[in-house]
XYZ file of C-alpha atoms in Angstrom:
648
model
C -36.993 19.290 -42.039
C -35.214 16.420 -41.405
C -31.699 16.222 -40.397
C -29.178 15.633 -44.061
C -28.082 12.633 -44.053
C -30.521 10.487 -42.068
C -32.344 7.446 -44.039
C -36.068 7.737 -45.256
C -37.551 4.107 -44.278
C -39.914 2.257 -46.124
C -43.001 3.819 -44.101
C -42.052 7.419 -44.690
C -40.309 8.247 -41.597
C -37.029 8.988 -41.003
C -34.041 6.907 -39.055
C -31.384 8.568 -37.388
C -29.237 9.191 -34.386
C -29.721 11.550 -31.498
C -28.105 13.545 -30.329
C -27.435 15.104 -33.998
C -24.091 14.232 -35.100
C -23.766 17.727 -35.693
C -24.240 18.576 -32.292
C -21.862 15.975 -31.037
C -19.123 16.276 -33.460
C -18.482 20.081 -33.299
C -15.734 21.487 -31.087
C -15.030 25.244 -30.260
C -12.493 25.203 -32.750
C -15.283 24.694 -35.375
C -17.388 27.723 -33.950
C -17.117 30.601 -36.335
C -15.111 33.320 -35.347
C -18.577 35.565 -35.935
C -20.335 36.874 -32.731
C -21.322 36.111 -29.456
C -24.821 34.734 -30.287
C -23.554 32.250 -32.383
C -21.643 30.884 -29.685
C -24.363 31.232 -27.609
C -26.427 29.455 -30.392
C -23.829 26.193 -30.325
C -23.943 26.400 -26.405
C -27.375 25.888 -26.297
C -27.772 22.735 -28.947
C -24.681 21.010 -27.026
C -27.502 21.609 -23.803
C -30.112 20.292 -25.592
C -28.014 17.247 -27.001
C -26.988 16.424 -23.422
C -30.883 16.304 -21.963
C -31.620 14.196 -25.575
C -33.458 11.251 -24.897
C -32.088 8.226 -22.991
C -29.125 10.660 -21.927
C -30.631 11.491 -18.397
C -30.475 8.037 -16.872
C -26.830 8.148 -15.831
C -27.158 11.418 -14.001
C -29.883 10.076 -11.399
C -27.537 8.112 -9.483
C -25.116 10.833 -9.320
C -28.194 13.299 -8.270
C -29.200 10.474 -5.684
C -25.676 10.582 -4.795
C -25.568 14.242 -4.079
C -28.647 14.087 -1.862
C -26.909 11.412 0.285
C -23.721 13.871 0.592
C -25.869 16.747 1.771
C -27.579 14.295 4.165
C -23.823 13.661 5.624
C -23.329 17.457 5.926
C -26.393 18.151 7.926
C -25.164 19.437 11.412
C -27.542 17.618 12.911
C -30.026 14.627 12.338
C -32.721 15.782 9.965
C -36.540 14.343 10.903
C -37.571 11.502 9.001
C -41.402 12.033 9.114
C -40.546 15.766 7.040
C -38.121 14.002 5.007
C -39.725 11.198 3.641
C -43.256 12.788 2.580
C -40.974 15.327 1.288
C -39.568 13.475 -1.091
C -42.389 11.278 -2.167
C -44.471 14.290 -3.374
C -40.749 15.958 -5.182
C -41.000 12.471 -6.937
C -44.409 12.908 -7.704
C -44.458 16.136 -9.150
C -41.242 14.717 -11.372
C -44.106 11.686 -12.691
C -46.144 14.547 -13.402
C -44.197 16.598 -15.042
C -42.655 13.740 -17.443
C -44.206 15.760 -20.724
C -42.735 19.037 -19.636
C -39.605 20.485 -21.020
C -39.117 20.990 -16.805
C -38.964 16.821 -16.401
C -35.326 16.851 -16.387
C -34.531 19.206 -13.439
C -37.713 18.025 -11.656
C -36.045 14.254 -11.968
C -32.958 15.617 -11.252
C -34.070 17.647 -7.176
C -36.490 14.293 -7.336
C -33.473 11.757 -7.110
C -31.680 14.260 -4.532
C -34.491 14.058 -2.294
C -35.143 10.758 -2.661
C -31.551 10.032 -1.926
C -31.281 12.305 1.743
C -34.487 10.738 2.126
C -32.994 6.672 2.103
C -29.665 8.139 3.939
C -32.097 9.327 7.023
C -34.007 6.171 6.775
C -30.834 3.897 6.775
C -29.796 5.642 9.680
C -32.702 5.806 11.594
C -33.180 2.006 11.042
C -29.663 1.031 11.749
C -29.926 3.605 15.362
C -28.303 2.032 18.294
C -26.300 2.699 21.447
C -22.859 3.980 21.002
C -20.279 4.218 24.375
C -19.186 7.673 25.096
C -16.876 6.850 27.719
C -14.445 4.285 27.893
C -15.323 1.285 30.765
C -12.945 -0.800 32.425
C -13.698 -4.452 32.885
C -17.388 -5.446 32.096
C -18.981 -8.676 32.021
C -19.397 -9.474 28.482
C -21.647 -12.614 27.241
C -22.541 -13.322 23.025
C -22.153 -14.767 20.580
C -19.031 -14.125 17.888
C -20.569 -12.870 14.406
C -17.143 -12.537 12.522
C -13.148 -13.017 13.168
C -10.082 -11.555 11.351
C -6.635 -13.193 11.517
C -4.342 -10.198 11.541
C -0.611 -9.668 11.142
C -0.186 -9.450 15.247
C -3.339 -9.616 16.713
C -6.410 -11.435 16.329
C -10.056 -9.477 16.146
C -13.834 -10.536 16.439
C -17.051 -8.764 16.604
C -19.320 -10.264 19.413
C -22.977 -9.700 19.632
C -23.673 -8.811 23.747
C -26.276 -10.906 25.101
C -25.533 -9.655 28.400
C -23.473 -6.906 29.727
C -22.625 -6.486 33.121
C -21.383 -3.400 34.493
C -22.871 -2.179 37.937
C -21.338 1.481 37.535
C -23.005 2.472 34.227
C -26.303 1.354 32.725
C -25.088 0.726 29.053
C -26.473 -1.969 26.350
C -24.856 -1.752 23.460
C -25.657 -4.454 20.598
C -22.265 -5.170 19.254
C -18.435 -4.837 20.032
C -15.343 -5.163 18.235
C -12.536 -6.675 20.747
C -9.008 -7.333 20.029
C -7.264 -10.760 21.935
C -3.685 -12.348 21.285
C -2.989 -13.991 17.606
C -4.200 -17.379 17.828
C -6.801 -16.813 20.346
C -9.594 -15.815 18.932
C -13.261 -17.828 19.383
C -14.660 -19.460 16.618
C -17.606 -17.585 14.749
C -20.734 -18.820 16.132
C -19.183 -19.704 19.790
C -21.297 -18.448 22.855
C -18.452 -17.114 24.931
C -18.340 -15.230 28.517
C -15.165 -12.839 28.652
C -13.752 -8.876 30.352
C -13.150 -6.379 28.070
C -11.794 -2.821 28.025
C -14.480 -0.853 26.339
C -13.346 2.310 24.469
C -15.701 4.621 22.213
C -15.083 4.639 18.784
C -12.170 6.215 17.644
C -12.985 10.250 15.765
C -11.216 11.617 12.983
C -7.271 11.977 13.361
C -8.088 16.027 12.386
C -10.828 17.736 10.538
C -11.872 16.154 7.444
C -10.329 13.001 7.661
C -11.774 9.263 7.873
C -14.477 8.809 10.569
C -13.858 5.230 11.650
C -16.863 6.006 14.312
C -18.827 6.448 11.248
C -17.938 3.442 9.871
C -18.607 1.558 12.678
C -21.685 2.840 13.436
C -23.355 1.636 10.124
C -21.689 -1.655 11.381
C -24.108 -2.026 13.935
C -20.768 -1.979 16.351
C -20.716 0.673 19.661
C -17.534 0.166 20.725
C -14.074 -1.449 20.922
C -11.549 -2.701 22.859
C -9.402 -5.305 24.149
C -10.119 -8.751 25.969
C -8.738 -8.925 29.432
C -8.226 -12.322 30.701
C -9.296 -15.842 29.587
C -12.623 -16.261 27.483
C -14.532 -18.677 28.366
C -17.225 -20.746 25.925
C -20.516 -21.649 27.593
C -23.771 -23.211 26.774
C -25.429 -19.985 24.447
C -29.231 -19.358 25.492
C -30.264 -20.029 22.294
C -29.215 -21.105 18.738
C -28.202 -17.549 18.130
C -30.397 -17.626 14.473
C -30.291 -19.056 11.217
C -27.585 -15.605 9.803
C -25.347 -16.734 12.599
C -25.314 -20.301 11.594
C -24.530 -19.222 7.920
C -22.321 -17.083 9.212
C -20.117 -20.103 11.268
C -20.236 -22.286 7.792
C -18.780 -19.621 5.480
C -16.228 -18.966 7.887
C -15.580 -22.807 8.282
C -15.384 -22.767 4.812
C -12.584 -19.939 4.568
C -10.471 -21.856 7.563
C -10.771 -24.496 5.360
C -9.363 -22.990 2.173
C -6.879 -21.482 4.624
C -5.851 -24.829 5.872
C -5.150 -26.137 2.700
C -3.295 -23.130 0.951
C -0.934 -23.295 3.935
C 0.104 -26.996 3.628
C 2.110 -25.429 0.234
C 2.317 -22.042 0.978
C 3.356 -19.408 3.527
C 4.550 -16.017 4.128
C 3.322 -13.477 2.275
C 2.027 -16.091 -0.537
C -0.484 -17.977 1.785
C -1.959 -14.632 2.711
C -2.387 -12.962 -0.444
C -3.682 -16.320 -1.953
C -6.630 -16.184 1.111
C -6.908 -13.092 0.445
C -8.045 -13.620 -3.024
C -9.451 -15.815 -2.672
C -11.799 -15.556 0.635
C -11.209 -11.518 1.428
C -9.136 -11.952 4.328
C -5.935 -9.670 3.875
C -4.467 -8.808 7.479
C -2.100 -11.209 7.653
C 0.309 -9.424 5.228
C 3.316 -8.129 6.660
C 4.044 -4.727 7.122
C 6.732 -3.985 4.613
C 4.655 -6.121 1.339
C 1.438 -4.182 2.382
C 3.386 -0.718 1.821
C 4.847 -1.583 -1.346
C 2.017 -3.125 -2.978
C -0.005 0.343 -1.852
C 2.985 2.559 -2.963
C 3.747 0.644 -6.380
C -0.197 0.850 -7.126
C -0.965 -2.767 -6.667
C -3.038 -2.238 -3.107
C -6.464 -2.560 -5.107
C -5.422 -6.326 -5.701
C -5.553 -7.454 -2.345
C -9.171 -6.247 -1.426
C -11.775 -7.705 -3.780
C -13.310 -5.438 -5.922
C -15.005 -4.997 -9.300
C -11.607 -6.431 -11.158
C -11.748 -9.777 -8.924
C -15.438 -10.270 -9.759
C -14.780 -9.424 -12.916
C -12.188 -12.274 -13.347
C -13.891 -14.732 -11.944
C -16.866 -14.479 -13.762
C -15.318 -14.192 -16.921
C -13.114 -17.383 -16.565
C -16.604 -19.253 -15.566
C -18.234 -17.604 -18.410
C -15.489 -18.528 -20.776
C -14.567 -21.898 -19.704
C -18.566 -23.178 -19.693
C -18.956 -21.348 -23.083
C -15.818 -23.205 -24.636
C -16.966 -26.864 -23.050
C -20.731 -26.467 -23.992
C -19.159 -25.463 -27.576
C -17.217 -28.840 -27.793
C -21.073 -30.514 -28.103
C -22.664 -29.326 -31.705
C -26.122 -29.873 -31.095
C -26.157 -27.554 -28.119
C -24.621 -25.108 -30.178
C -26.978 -25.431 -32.627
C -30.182 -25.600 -30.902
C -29.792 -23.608 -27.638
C -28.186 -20.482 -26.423
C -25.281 -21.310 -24.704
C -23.873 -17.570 -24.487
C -26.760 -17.333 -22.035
C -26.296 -20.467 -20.090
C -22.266 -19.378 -19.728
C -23.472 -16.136 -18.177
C -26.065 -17.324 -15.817
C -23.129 -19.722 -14.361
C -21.058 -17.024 -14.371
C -23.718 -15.157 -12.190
C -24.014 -18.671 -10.191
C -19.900 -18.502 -9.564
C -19.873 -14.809 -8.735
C -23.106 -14.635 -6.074
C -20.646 -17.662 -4.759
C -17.282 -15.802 -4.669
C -19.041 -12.703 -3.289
C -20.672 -15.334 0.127
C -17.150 -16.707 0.273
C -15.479 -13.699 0.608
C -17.585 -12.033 3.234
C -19.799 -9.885 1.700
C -18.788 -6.846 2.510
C -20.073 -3.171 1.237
C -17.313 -3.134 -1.141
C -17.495 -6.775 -2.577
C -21.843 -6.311 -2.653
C -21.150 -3.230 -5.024
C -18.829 -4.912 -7.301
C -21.297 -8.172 -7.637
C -24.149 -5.962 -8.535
C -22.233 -4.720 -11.087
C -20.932 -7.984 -12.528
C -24.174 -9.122 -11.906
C -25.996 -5.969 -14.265
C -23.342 -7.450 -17.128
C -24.326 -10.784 -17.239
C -27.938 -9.997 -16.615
C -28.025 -7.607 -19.763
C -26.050 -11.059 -21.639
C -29.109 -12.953 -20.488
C -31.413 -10.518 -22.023
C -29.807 -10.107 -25.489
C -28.631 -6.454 -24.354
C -25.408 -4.280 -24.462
C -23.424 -5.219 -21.569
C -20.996 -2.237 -21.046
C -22.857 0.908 -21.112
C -23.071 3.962 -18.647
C -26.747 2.461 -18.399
C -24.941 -0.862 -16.864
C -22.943 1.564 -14.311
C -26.249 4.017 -13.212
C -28.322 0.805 -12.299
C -25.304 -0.675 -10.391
C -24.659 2.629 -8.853
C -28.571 2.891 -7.868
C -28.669 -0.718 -6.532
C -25.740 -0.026 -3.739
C -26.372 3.529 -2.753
C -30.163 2.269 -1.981
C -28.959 -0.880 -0.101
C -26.282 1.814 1.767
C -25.943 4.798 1.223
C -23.342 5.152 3.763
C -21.389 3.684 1.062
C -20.830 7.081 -0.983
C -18.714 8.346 1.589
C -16.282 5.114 1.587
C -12.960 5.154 -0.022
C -13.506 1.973 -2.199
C -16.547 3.385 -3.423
C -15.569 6.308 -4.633
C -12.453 5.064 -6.079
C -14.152 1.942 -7.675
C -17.008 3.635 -9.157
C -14.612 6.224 -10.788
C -12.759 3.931 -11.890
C -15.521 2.312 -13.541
C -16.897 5.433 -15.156
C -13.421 5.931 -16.611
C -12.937 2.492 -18.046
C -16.618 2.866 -19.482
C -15.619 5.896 -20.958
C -12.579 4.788 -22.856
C -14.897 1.478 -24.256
C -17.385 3.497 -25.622
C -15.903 6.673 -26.481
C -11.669 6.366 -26.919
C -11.538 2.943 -27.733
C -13.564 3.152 -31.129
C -11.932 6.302 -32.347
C -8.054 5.010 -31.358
C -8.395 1.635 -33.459
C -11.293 2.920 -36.369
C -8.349 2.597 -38.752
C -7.939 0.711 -42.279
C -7.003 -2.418 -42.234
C -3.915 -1.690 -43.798
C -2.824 0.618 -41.156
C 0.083 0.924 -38.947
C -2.482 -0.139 -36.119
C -3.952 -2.471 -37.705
C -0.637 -4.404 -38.317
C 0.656 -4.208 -34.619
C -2.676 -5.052 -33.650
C -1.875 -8.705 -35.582
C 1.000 -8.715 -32.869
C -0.793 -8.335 -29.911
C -0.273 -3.820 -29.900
C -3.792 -3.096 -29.381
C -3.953 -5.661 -26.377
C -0.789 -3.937 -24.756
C -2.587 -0.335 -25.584
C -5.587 -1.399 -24.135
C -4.156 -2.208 -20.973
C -2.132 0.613 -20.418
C -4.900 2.556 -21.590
C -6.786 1.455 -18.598
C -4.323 1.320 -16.235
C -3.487 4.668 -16.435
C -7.241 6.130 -16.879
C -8.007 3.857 -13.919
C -5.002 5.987 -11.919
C -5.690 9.055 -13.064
C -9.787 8.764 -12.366
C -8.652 7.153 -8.447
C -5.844 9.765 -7.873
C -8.281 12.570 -6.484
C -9.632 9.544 -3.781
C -6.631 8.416 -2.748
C -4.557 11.576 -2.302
C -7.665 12.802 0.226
C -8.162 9.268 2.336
C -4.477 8.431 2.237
C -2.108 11.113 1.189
C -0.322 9.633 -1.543
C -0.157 9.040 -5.038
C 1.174 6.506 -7.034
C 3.893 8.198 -9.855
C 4.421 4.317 -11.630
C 1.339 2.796 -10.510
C 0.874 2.272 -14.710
C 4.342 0.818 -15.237
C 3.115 -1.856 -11.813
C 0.058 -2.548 -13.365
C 1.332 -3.622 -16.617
C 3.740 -5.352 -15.411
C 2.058 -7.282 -12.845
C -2.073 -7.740 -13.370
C -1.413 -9.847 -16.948
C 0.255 -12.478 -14.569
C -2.906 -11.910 -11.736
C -5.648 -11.905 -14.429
C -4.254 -14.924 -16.645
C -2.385 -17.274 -13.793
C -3.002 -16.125 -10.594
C -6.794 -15.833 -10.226
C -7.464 -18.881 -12.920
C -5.623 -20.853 -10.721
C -7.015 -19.881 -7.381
C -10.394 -20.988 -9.001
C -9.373 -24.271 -10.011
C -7.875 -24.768 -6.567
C -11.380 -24.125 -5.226
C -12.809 -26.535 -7.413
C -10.067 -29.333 -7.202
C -10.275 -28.942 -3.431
C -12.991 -31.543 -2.897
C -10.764 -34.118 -4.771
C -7.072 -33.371 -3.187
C -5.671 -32.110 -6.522
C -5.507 -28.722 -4.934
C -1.509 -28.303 -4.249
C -0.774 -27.557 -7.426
C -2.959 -24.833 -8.425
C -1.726 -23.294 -5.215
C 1.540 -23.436 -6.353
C 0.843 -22.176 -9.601
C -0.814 -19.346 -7.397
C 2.547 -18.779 -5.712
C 4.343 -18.269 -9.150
C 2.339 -15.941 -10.255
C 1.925 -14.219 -6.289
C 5.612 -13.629 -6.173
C 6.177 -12.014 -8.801
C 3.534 -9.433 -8.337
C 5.692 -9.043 -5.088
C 8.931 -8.537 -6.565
C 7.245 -5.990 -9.046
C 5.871 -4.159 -5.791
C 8.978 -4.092 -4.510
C 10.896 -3.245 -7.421
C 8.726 -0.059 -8.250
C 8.294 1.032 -4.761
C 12.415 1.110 -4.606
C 12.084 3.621 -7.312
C 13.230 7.270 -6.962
C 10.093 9.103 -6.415
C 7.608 6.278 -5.882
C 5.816 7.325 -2.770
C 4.080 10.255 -3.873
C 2.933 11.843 -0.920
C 0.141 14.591 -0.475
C -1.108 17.147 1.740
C -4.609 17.190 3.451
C -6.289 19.416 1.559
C -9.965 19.313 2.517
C -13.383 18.313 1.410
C -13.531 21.197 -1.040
C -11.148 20.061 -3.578
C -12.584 16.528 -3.747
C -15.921 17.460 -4.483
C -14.983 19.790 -7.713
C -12.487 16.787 -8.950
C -15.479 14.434 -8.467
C -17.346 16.914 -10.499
C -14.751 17.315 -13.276
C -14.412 13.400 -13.545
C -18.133 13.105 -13.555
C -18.680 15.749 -16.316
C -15.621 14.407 -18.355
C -17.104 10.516 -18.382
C -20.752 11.009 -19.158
C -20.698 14.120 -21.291
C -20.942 13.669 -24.639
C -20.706 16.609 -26.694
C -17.705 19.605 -26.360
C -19.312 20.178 -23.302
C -17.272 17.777 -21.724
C -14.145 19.042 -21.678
C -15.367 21.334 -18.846
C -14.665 18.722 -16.547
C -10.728 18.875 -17.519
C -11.106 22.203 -16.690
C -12.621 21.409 -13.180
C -10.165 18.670 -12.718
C -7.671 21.385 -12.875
C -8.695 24.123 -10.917
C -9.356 21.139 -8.337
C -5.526 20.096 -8.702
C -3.915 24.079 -7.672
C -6.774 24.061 -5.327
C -5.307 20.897 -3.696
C -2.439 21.905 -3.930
C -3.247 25.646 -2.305
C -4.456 24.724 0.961
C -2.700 25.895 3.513
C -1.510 23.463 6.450
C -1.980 24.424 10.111
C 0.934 24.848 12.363
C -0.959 23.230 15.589
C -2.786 20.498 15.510
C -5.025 19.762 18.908
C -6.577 16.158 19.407
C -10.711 15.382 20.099
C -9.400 14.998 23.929
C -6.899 17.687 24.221
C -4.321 15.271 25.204
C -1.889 15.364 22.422
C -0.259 17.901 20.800
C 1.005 18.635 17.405
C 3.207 21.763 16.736
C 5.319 22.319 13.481
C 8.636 23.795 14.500
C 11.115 25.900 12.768
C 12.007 22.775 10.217
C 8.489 22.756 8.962
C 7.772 19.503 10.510
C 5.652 18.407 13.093
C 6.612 17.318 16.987
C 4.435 16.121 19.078
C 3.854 17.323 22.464
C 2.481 14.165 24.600
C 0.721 15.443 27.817
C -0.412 11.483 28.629
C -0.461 8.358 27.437
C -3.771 8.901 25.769
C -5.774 5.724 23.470
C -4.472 5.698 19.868
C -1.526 8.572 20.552
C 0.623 6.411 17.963
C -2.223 6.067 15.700
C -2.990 9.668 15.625
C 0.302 11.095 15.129
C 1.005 8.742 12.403
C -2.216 9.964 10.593
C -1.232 13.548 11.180
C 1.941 13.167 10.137
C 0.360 11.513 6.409
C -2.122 14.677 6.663
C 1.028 17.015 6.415
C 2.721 15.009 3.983
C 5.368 14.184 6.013
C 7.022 10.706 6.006
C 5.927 7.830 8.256
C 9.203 6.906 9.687
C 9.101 10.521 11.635
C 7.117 8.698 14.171
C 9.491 6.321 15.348
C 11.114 9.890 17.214
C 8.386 9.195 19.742
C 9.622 5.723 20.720
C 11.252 7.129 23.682
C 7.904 8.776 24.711
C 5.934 5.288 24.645
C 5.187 5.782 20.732
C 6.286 2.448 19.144
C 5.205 4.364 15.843
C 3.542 0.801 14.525
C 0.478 -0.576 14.597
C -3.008 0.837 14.692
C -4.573 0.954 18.303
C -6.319 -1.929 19.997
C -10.151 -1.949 18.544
């Protein structure tokens, strides 16, 4: 029988919605307060409504996911030949079974071992030499891929043509030095220099960030420090046609540079390059903290938001000039034409900036938008998010385990959620309504935003309590506060910089940059003064991430009562956080420092020698416990300058 209330059609069938509203409206509150089976019953048709048709897509990336995370858990490096077959015929049974009330678990282990199966790939294709032991004063010849301008020191990644070291036999393909500010090469520069060569730097204590890890899907095997003068010489070759590109782009961003800091400087000039071309280490110290601790840190690395804005101001402004001509209007689609510029500006912006693992997944996403413009389809879906989500973790998987991945994409998912889900039911209201007449004065823009500023918090808190022990108590007030000025002056105006550049009209959009730039600073500064603003947090393990990721994920793509399981998760993951117990002793990777928490409940550091990164690690221990920063500077008179991050 058909479902009441679903529409007979003029051919005799029947139109309607799936899953059943029904099935989807219910809560446990509606349940009858008979007996267990007919909870049992409702159970079961929320199941069914959840594996409905078209509902399964979103969950493959997150299966994929999971199969990369087990990969990173293996204890040792699984064999690629058992792997790979493995998961072709897993996928193949899943084609197979696509008739079978079994497709959706068979689709479900399918993605997982398709995704360990790309994670041992990546790795095995990405497989080169890493040091294990630091070597003093090799003969290093290559060519520079890549410099940053930092806040002290200067950095570059060189590609070794040649390494010359008569005690050890080592080749490695790539290292990251560290030289005097100002005195870096230029990218693309054949140069002949000595280096102290350390290995990557491990985990400050268990569980924490592996930079080595990071590195290593970098293609870099060690770092270090220059010693001496470095000398540019004739290069063997032209070095390729990436290097080349490589030298223009980053001509191109000294260029923008250049220009931005004949009106600005200070903290203005580097947030406005780092807008606008991704380079953010010339910030000083004390603006970086408070624009981390106020909740502002995820505007200075480009992300989703910054692709977001860019392409919407292309999209926008092309849309409102090819409106100004009827014809066009009339005869062609120019809603289509505005979005494949938009595309145009954002593939741009995302070459400009570096293209980093971070700014690739946010243009695939924009990118999935404006595509599903192009083709007449719904732009904002969980669909949108699952192909976006597919697209990076195939291109690197190694990206699943990164902070700005997990913190973007849940971000995402929660902002998703709240468009298609809380956004209809807050404002489907008469006309005549309370909400409906503060709308007419701008309410349901200022609900909206602090709407997703604070689901955007909340769905990040879980990510950046475990990479970097703190929380941010007003990141909403900070965000609402500050992003209307970034999204509607700051960013417009960096992009008509950009464009005015080639006519020297540029100064004042920079200025109208440094308007806007400021004032997100004082805001940082303002909230981070507040009582309570740096929340800080305990390391609490691997455990208590993985059931809040869970929690979020069930929360956002569940769609029937069902959903509210994930609150519960989210919860249990919260006192489970917040249950781990901290060790009183605290041994580094080399046995060379110390940490033991005394009768105080704080941490001092024993220092048996003046070991690489002792500063470094005892800063990241002390954020582990929870403890505050400035407790490092009692090491001063030890050789701790309690500052910056170690050389490399």
């Amino acid at each position: 029988m058909p479902e009441r209330g679903r529409a007979r059609d003029r051919t005799g069938g029947y139109a309607g919605t799936w899953p059943p509203r029904k099935a989807v409206a219910a809560s446990p509150s509606q349940v009858s307060s008979g007996t267990l089976p007919a909870l049992a019953a409702r159970l079961r048709d929320w199941v069914r409504a959840e594996a409905g048709p078209g509902r399964l897509l979103p969950w493959v990336p997150v299966a994929f996911g999971a199969g990369i995370a087990i990969y990173f858990a293996a204890d040792h490096e699984p064999i690629a030949w058992i792997v790979v077959p493995t998961a072709g015929f897993l996928c193949l049974a899943a084609l197979l079974l696509r008739r079978h009330r079994l497709f959706p678990v068979a689709v479900m282990i399918a993605a997982m071992a398709a995704g360990f199966a790309v994670a041992t790939m990546n790795t095995a294709r990405m497989a080169h030499v890493v040091l294990k032991r630091s070597i003093y004063s090799p003969m290093l010849k290559g060519f520079v891929e890549t410099r940053e301008v930092r806040e002290r020191t200067d950095r570059f990644v060189l590609r070794v043509v040649r390494m010359d070291d008569y005690r050890r036999h080592v080749k490695l393909d790539r290292v990251r030095l560290s030289v005097r500010k100002g005195t870096a090469p230029a990218v693309g520069s054949f140069v002949e220099l000595k280096a102290r060569l350390q290995p990557p730097l491990t985990p400050v204590r268990p569980g924490s960030y592996d930079f080595a890890r990071d590195m290593y899907f970098q293609g870099i095997g060690a770092s270090g420090f220059v010693m001496g003068a470095i000398k540019i010489v004739d290069p063997p070759d032209g070095g390729g046609i990436a290097l080349r590109y490589a030298a223009l782009m980053q001509e191109l961003r000294d260029a923008i540079d250049a220009r931005i800091r004949l009106v600005l400087d200070g903290d203005s000039r580097a947030i406005a390059t780092a807008l606008l071309t991704g380079r953010r280490d010339a910030i000083t110290t004390p603006v970086n903290d408070a624009m981390f601790i106020s909740g502002l840190g995820h505007v200075l690395s480009i992300s989703g938001y910054h692709m977001a804005v860019v392409a919407g101001v292309v999209f926008f402004a092309v849309r409102a000039l090819l409106a100004l001509v009827p014809a066009l209007t009339a005869t062609f689609p120019i809603k289509k034409w505005s979005a494949a510029a938009a595309l145009a500006a954002a593939a741009f912006y995302l070459l400009l900036s570096g293209a980093e693992v971070a700014t690739q997944r946010s243009f695939f996403m924009t990118a999935v938008v404006l595509i599903a413009v192009m083709v007449d389809r719904r732009a904002i879906t969980f669909r949108t998010l699952a192909v976006a989500a597919m697209i990076v973790l195939a291109i690197a998987p190694q990206a699943l385990v990164h902070p700005s991945f997990q913190m973007s994409f849940a971000a995402t998912l929660g902002l998703v959620a709240l468009v298609q889900v809380g956004m209809p039911k807050l404002f489907a209201t008469p006309d005549h309504s309370p909400t409906a007449r503060a709308a007419l004065w701008g309410g349901r823009e200022i609900v909206t935003l602090a709407l997703a500023s604070f689901v955007a918090g909340l769905a990040t808190t879980p990510y950046a309590a475990f990479h970097f022990h703190r929380v941010t108590p007003y990141g909403v007030v900070a965000n609402l506060l500050a992003m209307p000025v970034v999204s509607a002056l700051v960013m417009p105006a960096g992009l008509l910089g950009l464009a005015a550049m080639p006519f020297g009209f540029d100064g004042v959009f920079w200025r109208l940059m440094d308007f806007g730039i400021e004032w997100m600073i004082a805001v940082a500064q303002w909230v981070a003064a507040l009582p309570g603003a740096i929340g800080r947090m305990a390391a609490f393990g691997t455990g208590p991430l993985i059931a809040a990721t869970a929690g979020i994920i069930l929360l956002g793509l569940l769609r029937t009562p069902l959903r509210w399981s994930g609150a519960a998760i989210i919860g249990l993951a919260t006192a489970w956080s917040l249950a781990v117990a901290q060790p009183d002793i605290l041994v580094s990777a080399d046995g060379r420092n110390v940490a033991v928490r005394g009768g105080d409940g704080r941490q001092a550091r024993t220092r048996r020698s003046f070991a690489r990164g002792g500063c470094f690690l005892r800063r990241g221990r002390l954020r582990g416990q929870g403890e505050r920063r400035r407790n490092c500077r009692a090491g001063a008179a030890a050789g701790c300058d309690g500052g910056r991050l170690p050389a490399g």
